[in-house]
Short mmCIF file of C-alpha atoms in Angstrom, two decimals:
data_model
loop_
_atom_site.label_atom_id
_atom_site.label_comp_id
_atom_site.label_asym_id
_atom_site.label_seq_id
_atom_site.Cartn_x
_atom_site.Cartn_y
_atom_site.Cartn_z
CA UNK C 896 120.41 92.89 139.35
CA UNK C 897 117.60 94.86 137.57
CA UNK C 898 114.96 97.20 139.08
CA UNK C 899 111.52 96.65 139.56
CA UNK C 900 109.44 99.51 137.93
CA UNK C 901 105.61 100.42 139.13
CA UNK C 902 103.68 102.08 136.05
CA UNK C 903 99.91 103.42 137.78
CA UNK C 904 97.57 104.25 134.80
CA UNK C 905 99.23 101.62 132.80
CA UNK C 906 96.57 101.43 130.53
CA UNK C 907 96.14 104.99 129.99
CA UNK C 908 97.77 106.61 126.85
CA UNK C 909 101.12 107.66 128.58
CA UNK C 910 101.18 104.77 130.81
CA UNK C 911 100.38 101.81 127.92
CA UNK C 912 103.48 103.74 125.64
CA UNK C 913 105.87 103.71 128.51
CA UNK C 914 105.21 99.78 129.35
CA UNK C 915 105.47 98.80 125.71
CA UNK C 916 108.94 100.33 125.93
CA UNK C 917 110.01 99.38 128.99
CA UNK C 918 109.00 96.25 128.08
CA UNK C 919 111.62 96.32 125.40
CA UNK C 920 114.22 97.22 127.44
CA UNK C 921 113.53 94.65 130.34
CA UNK C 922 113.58 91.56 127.18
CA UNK C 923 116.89 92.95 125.40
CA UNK C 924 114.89 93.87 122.37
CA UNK C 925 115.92 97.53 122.86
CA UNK C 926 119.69 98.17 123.20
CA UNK C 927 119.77 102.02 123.23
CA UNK C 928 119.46 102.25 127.76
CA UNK C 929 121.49 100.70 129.83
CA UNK C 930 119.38 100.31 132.54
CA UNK C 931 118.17 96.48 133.57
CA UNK C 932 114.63 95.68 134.35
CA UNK C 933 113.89 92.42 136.08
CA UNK C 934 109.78 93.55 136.94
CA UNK C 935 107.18 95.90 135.41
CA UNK C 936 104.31 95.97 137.87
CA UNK C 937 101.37 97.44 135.62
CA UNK C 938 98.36 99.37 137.82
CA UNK C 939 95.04 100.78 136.12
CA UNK C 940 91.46 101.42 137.73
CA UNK C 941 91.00 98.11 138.13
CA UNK C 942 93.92 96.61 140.22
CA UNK C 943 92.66 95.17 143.38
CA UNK C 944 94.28 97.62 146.47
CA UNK C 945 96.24 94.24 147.48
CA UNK C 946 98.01 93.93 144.49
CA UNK C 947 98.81 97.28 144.39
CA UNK C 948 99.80 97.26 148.51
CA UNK C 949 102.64 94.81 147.35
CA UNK C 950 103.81 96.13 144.01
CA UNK C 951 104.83 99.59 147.05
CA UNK C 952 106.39 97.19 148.57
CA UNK C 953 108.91 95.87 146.02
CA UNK C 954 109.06 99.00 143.77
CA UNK C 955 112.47 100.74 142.88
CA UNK C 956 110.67 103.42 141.03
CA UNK C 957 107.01 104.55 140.70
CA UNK C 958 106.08 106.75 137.39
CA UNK C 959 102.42 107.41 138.52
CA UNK C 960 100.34 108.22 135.55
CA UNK C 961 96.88 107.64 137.04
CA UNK C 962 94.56 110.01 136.80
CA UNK C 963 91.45 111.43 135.83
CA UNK C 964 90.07 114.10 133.25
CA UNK C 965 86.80 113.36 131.96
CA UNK C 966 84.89 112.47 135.02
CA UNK C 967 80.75 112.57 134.90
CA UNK C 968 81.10 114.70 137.98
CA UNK C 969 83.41 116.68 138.98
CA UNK C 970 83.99 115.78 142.70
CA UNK C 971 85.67 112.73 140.72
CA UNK C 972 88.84 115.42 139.61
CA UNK C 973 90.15 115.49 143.09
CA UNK C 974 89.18 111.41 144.00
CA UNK C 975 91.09 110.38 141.03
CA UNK C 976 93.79 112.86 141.08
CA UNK C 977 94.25 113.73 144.93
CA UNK C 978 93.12 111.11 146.45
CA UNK C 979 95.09 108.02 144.32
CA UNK C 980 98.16 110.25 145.10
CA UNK C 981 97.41 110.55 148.75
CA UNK C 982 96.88 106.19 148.50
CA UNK C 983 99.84 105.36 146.85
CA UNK C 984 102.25 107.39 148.43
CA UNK C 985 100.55 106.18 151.96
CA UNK C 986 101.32 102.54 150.43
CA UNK C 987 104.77 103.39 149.95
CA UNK C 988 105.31 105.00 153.27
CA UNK C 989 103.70 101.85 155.18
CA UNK C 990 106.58 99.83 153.99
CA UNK C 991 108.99 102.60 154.18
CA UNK C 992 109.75 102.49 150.36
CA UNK C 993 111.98 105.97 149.41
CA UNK C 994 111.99 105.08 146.34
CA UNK C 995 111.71 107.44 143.57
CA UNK C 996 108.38 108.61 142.48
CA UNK C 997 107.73 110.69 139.13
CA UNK C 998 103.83 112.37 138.99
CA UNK C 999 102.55 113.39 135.75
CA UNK C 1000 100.84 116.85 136.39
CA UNK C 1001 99.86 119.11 134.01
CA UNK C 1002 100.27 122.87 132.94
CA UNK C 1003 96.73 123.16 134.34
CA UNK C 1004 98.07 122.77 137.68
CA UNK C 1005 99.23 126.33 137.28
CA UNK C 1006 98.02 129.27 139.17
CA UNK C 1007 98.46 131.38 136.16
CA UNK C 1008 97.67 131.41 132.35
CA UNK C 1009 94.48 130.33 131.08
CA UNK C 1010 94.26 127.49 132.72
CA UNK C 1011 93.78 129.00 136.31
CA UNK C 1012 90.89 127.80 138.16
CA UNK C 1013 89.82 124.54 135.93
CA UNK C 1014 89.02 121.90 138.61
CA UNK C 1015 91.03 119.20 136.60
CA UNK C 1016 93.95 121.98 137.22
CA UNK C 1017 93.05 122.07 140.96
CA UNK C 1018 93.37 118.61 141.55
CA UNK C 1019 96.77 118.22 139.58
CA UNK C 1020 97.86 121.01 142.03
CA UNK C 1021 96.76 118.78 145.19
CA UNK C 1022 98.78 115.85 144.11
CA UNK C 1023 102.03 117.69 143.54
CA UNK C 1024 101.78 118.90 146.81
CA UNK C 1025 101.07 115.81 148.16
CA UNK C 1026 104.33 114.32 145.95
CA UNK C 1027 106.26 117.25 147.27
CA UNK C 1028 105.53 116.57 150.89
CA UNK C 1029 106.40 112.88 150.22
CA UNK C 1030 109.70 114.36 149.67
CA UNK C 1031 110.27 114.65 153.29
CA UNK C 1032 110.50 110.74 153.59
CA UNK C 1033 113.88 111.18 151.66
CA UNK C 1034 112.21 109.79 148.39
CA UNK C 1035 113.35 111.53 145.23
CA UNK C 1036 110.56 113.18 143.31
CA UNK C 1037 109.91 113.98 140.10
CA UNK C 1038 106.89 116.64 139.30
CA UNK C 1039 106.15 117.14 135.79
CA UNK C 1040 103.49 119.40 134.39
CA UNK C 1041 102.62 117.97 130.54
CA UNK C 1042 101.23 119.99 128.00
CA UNK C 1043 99.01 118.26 125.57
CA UNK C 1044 100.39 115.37 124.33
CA UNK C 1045 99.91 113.26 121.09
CA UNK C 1046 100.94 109.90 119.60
CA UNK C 1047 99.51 107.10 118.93
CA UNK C 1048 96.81 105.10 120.82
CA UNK C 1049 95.23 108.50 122.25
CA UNK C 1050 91.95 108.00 122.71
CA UNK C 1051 89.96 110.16 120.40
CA UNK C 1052 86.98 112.98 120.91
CA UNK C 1053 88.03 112.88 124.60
CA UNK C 1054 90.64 115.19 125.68
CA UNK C 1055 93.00 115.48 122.49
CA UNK C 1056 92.31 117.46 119.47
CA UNK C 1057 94.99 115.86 117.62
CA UNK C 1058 94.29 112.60 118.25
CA UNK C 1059 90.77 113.83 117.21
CA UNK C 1060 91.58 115.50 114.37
CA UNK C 1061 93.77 112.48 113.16
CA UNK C 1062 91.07 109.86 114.22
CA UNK C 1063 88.12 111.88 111.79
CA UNK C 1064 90.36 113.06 108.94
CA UNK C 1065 91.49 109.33 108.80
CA UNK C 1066 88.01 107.91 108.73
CA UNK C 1067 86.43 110.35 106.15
CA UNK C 1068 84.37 112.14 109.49
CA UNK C 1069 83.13 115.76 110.21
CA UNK C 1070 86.02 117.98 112.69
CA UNK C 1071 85.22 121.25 113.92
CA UNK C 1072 87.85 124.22 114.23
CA UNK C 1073 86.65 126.78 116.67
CA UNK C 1074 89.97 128.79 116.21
CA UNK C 1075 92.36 127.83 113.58
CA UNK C 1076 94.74 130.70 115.32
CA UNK C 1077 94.49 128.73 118.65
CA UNK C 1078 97.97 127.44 119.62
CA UNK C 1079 98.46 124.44 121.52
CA UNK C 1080 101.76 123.32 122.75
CA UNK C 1081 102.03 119.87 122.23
CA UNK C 1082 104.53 116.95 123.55
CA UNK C 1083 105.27 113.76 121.29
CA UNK C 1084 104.84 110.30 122.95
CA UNK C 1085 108.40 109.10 122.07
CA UNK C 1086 109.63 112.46 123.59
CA UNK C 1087 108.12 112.09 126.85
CA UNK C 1088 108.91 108.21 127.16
CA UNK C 1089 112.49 109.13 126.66
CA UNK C 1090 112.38 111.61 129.06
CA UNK C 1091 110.60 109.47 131.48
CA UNK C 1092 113.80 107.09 130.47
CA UNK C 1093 116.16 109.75 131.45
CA UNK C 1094 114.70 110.19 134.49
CA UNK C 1095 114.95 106.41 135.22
CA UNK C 1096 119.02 107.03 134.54
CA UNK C 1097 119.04 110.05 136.98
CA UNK C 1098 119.19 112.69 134.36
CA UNK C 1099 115.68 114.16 134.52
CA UNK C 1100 115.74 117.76 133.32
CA UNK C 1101 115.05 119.87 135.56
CA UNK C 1102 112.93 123.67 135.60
CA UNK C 1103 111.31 126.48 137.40
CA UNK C 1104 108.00 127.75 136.39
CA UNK C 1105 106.94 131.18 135.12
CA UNK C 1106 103.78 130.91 134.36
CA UNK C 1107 102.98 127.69 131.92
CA UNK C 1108 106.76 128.30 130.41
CA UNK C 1109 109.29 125.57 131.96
CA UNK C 1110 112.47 127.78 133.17
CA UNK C 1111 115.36 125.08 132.95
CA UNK C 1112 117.40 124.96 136.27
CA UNK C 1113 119.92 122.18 137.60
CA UNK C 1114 117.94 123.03 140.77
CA UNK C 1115 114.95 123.52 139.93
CA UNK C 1116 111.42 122.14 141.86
CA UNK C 1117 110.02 120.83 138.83
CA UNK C 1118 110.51 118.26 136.15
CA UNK C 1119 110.20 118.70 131.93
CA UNK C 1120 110.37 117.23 128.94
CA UNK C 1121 112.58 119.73 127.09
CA UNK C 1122 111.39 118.66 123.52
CA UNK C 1123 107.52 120.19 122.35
CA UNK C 1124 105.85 121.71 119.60
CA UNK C 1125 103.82 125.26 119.42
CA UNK C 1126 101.26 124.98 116.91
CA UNK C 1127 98.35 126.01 115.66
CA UNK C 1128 94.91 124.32 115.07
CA UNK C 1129 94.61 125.66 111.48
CA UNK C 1130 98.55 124.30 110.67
CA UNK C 1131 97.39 120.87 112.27
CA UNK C 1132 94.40 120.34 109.99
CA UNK C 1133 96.81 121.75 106.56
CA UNK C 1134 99.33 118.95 107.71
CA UNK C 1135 96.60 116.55 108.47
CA UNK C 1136 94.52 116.90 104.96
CA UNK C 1137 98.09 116.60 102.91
CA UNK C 1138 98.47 113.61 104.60
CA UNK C 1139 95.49 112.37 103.70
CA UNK C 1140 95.70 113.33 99.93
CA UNK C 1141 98.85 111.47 99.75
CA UNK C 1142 97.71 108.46 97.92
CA UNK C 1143 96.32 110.35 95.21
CA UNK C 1144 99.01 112.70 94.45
CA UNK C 1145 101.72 110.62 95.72
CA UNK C 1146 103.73 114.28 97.03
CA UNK C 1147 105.37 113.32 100.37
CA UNK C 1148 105.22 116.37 102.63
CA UNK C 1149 108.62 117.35 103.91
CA UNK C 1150 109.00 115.21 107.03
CA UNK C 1151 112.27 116.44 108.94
CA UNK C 1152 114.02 114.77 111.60
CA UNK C 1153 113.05 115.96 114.57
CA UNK C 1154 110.24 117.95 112.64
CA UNK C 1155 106.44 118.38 114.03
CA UNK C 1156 105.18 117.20 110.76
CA UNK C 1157 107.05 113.78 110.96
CA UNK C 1158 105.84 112.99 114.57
CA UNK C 1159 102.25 114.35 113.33
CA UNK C 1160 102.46 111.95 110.35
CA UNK C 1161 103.08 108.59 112.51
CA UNK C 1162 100.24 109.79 115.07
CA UNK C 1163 97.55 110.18 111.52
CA UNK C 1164 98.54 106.72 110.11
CA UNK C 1165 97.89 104.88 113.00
CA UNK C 1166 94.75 105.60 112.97
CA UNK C 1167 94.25 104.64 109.72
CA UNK C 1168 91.48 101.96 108.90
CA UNK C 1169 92.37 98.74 107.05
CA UNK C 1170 90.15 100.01 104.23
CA UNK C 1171 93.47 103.05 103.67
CA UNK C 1172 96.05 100.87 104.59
CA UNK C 1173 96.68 100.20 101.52
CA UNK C 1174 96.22 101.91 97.88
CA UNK C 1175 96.66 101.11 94.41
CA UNK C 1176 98.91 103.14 92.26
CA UNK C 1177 98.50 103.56 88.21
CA UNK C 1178 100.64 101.10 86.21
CA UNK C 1179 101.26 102.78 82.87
CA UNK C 1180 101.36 99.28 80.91
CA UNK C 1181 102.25 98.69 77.21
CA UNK C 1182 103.76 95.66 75.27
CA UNK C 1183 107.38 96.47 76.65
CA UNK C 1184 106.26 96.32 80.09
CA UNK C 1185 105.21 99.05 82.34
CA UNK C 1186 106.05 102.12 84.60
CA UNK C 1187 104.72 102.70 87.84
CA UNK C 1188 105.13 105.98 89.81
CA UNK C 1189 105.96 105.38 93.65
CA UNK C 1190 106.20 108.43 95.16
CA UNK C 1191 107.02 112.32 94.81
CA UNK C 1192 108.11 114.96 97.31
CA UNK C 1193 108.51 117.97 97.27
CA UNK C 1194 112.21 118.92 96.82
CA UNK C 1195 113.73 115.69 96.25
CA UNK C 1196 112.14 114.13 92.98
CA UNK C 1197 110.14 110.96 92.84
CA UNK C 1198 110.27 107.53 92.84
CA UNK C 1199 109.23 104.61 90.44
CA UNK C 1200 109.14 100.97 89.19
CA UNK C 1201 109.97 100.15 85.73
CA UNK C 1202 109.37 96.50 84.01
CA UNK C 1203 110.98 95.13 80.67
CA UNK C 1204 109.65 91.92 79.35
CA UNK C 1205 112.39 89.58 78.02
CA UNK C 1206 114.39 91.31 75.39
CA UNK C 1207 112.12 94.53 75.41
CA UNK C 1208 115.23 98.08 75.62
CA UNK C 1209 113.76 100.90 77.49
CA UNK C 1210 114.88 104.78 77.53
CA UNK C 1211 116.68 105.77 74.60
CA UNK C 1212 116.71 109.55 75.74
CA UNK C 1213 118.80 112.07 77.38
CA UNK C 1214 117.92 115.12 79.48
CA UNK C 1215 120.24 118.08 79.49
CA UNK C 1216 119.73 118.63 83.27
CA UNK C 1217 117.94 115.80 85.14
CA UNK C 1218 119.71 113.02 86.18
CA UNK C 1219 118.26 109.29 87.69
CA UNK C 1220 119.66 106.44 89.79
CA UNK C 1221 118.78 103.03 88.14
CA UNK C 1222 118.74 100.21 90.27
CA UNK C 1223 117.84 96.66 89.42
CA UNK C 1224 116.24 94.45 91.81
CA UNK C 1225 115.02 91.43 89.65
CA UNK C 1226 116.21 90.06 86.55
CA UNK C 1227 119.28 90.56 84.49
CA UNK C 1228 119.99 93.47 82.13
CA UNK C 1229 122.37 96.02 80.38
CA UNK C 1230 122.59 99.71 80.93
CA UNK C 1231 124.23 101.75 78.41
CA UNK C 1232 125.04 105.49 78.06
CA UNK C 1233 126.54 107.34 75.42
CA UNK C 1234 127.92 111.17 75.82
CA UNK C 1235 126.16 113.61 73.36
CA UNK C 1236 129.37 115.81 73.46
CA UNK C 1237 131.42 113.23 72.74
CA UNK C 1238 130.36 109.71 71.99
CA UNK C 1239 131.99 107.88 75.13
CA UNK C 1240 130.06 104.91 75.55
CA UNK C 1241 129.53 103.84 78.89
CA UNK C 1242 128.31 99.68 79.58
CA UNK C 1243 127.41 98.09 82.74
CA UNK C 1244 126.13 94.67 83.33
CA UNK C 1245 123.18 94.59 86.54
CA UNK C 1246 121.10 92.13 88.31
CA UNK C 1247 119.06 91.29 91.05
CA UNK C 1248 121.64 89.25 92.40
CA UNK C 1249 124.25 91.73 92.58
CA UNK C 1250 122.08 94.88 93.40
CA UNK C 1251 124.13 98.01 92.69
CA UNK C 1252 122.94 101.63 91.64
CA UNK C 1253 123.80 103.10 88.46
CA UNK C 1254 124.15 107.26 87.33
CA UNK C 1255 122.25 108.04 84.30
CA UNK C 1256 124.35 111.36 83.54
CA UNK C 1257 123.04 114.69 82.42
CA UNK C 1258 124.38 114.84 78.55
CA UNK C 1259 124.50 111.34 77.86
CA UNK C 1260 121.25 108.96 76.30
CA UNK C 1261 121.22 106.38 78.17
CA UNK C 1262 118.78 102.54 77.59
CA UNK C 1263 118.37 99.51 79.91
CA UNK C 1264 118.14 96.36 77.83
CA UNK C 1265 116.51 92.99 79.21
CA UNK C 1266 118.85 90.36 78.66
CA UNK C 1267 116.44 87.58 79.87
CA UNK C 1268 114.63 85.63 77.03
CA UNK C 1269 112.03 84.46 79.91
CA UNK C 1270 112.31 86.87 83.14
CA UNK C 1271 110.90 90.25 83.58
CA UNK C 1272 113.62 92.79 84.46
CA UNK C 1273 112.40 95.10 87.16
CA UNK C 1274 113.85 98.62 88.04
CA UNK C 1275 113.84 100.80 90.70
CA UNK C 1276 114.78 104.25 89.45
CA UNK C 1277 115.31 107.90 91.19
CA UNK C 1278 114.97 110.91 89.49
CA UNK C 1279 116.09 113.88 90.95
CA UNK C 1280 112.96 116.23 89.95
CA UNK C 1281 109.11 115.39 89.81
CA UNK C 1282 108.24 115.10 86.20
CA UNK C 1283 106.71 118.12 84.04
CA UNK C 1284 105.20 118.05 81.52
CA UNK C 1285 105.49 121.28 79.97
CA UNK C 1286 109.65 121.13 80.74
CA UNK C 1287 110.27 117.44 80.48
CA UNK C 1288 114.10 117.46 79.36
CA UNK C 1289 113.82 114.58 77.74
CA UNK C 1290 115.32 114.25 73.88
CA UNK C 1291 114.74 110.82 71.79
CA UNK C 1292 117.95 109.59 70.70
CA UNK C 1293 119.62 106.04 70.89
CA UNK C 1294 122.78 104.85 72.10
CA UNK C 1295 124.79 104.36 68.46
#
């Protein structure tokens, strides 16, 4: 038997990412949990109070991500906030439902740091005492206070400067920088989904608070999601623009596992318009064929496309200190090297039917040949620097 899940503010940026991957999870599309889902009851502004009376009533965990933080006035903080809070957990109670219940608060809901006194703040603070005296029904809580977060499908110019940022680099529009020193700490979507996915397996983390900093503790009264980001505004608009210029220069920024700038560069292309999705690159054509750059970075070399027309040899060149992978991935050819030191000649037969990769060795000139009197033979090939032009290490010389 699977559990029955209630998501409130399902339609809200945390609550529409945690659906889509619960989702997942519930049709055996996503293999990495172990828990079974049988129901995901989905609740947003909208849900009539009936619906949501019965979804209390046959819940086996609540992740309550309603809320509200741009209201026109702001008597609607604590009605959105408090008040939901106060509903739901009443709806639970009425039909004596312990089950757990995760609230998403915020580091605005603390008494200290710069936060203190925002009314947003002041009604997160309401609701976790409200969760916290639910606690006393024997329900298991789980209080989290989120820094910002980012990720796709944030809403834009509302209460994200990332997802603003993103959004207007993106679209060619205007963004301001008050501060570029500012620093914001800042929690992925993935990050807090999984979390919210340990939590549904029992192993939420667990913390203390002194002042905004989470202080992890097996015991603690609070919940976290152990994986953020500090950085600043100015470093977020630097990643943001090389992003951008990426299709011109074809450099791919360093994007480490784990890393800030990877996360960052997921969150900017999806909000790419269709116009960017795509972008031509420069085919450097001739009668043999041509040669297409792919893509650079910055430590790793570059990638490109090469095309021989039938019979057409390519290369016929050695480098004393670069090297290249050659892989065919259409056609039929030959790739031959030959050792400057010492005149080894080295054959090897490729196609696109047998895809393979091929060395071309420092020391040794090296040609691909099309063997195809009517196909094009198509190459991708690796080199292990970005070419120069002033040191290209490439010498003319063909394979005797």
């Amino acid at each position: 038997m699977g559990i029955k899940i209630l998501v409130t503010g399902s339609r809200g940026f945390a609550g529409k990412n945690l659906c889509r991957t619960l989702e997942t999870i519930r049709d055996g599309r996503n293999k990495t949990r172990k828990i079974q889902i049988d129901e995901i009851f989905e609740c947003d502004v909208d849900t009539p109070k009936e619906l949501l009376d019965e979804f209390c009533s046959k819940a086996d965990f609540v992740f309550s991500f309603a809320g509200v933080n741009r209201p026109k006035e702001q008597s609607e903080f604590m009605e959105g906030n408090r008040d939901f809070t106060a509903e739901l957990l009443s709806m639970l109670k009425k039909h004596g439902n312990t089950c757990p219940v995760m609230y998403a608060s915020s580091i605005q809901a603390s008494l200290l740091g710069r936060y203190a006194g925002s009314e947003y703040g002041k009604s997160k603070l309401a609701g976790e005492e409200l969760v916290f005296e639910h606690a006393k029904t024997g329900a298991k809580v789980l209080v989290y206070r989120f820094p910002n977060l980012f990720g796709k499908w944030c809403r834009p110019n509302y209460n994200s400067a990332v997802a603003t940022f993103c959004n207007n680099i993106a679209n060619d529009l205007e963004i301001t920088v008050s501060d570029p020193n500012m620093e914001l700490e800042l929690l992925y979507i993935d990050d807090l989904v999984d979390e919210m996915l340990d939590a549904l397996e029992g192993c939420a983390h667990r913390c203390d608070y002194n002042g905004l900093e989470p202080l992890p503790s097996e015991n603690g009264r609070f919940c976290y999601a152990p994986i953020t980001h500090k950085v600043t505004l100015g470093e977020i608009v630097e990643h943001l623009e090389s992003f951008k210029n990426q299709p011109k220069t074809l450099e791919m920024p360093e994007i480490p596992e784990g890393s800030f700038e990877k996360k960052l560069y997921s969150t900017y292309l999806s909000y790419l318009p269709k116009g960017k999705t795509s972008f031509v690159l420069k085919m450097n054509e001739d009668a043999r064929g041509s040669f297409t750059e792919l893509m650079k970075t910055e430590k790793c070399g570059q990638f490109s496309v090469n095309i021989s027309k039938p019979g057409i040899t390519k290369g016929e060149h050695w480098h004393h200190s670069k090297w290249e992978i050659f892989i065919v991935v259409s056609g039929r050819g030959l790739i031959q090297m030959q050792s400057i030191d010492t005149g080894e000649i080295r054959e090897f037969e490729v196609s696109g039917e047998k895809i393979e990769a091929v060395h071309m060795l420092p020391g040794y000139t090296h040609n691909i040949i099309n063997l195809s009197e009517t196909e094009n033979l198509v190459t991708v090939m690796w080199a292990n620097e970005k070419f120069d032009a002033q040191k290209p290490d490439t010498y003319f010389e063909k394979v005797k």
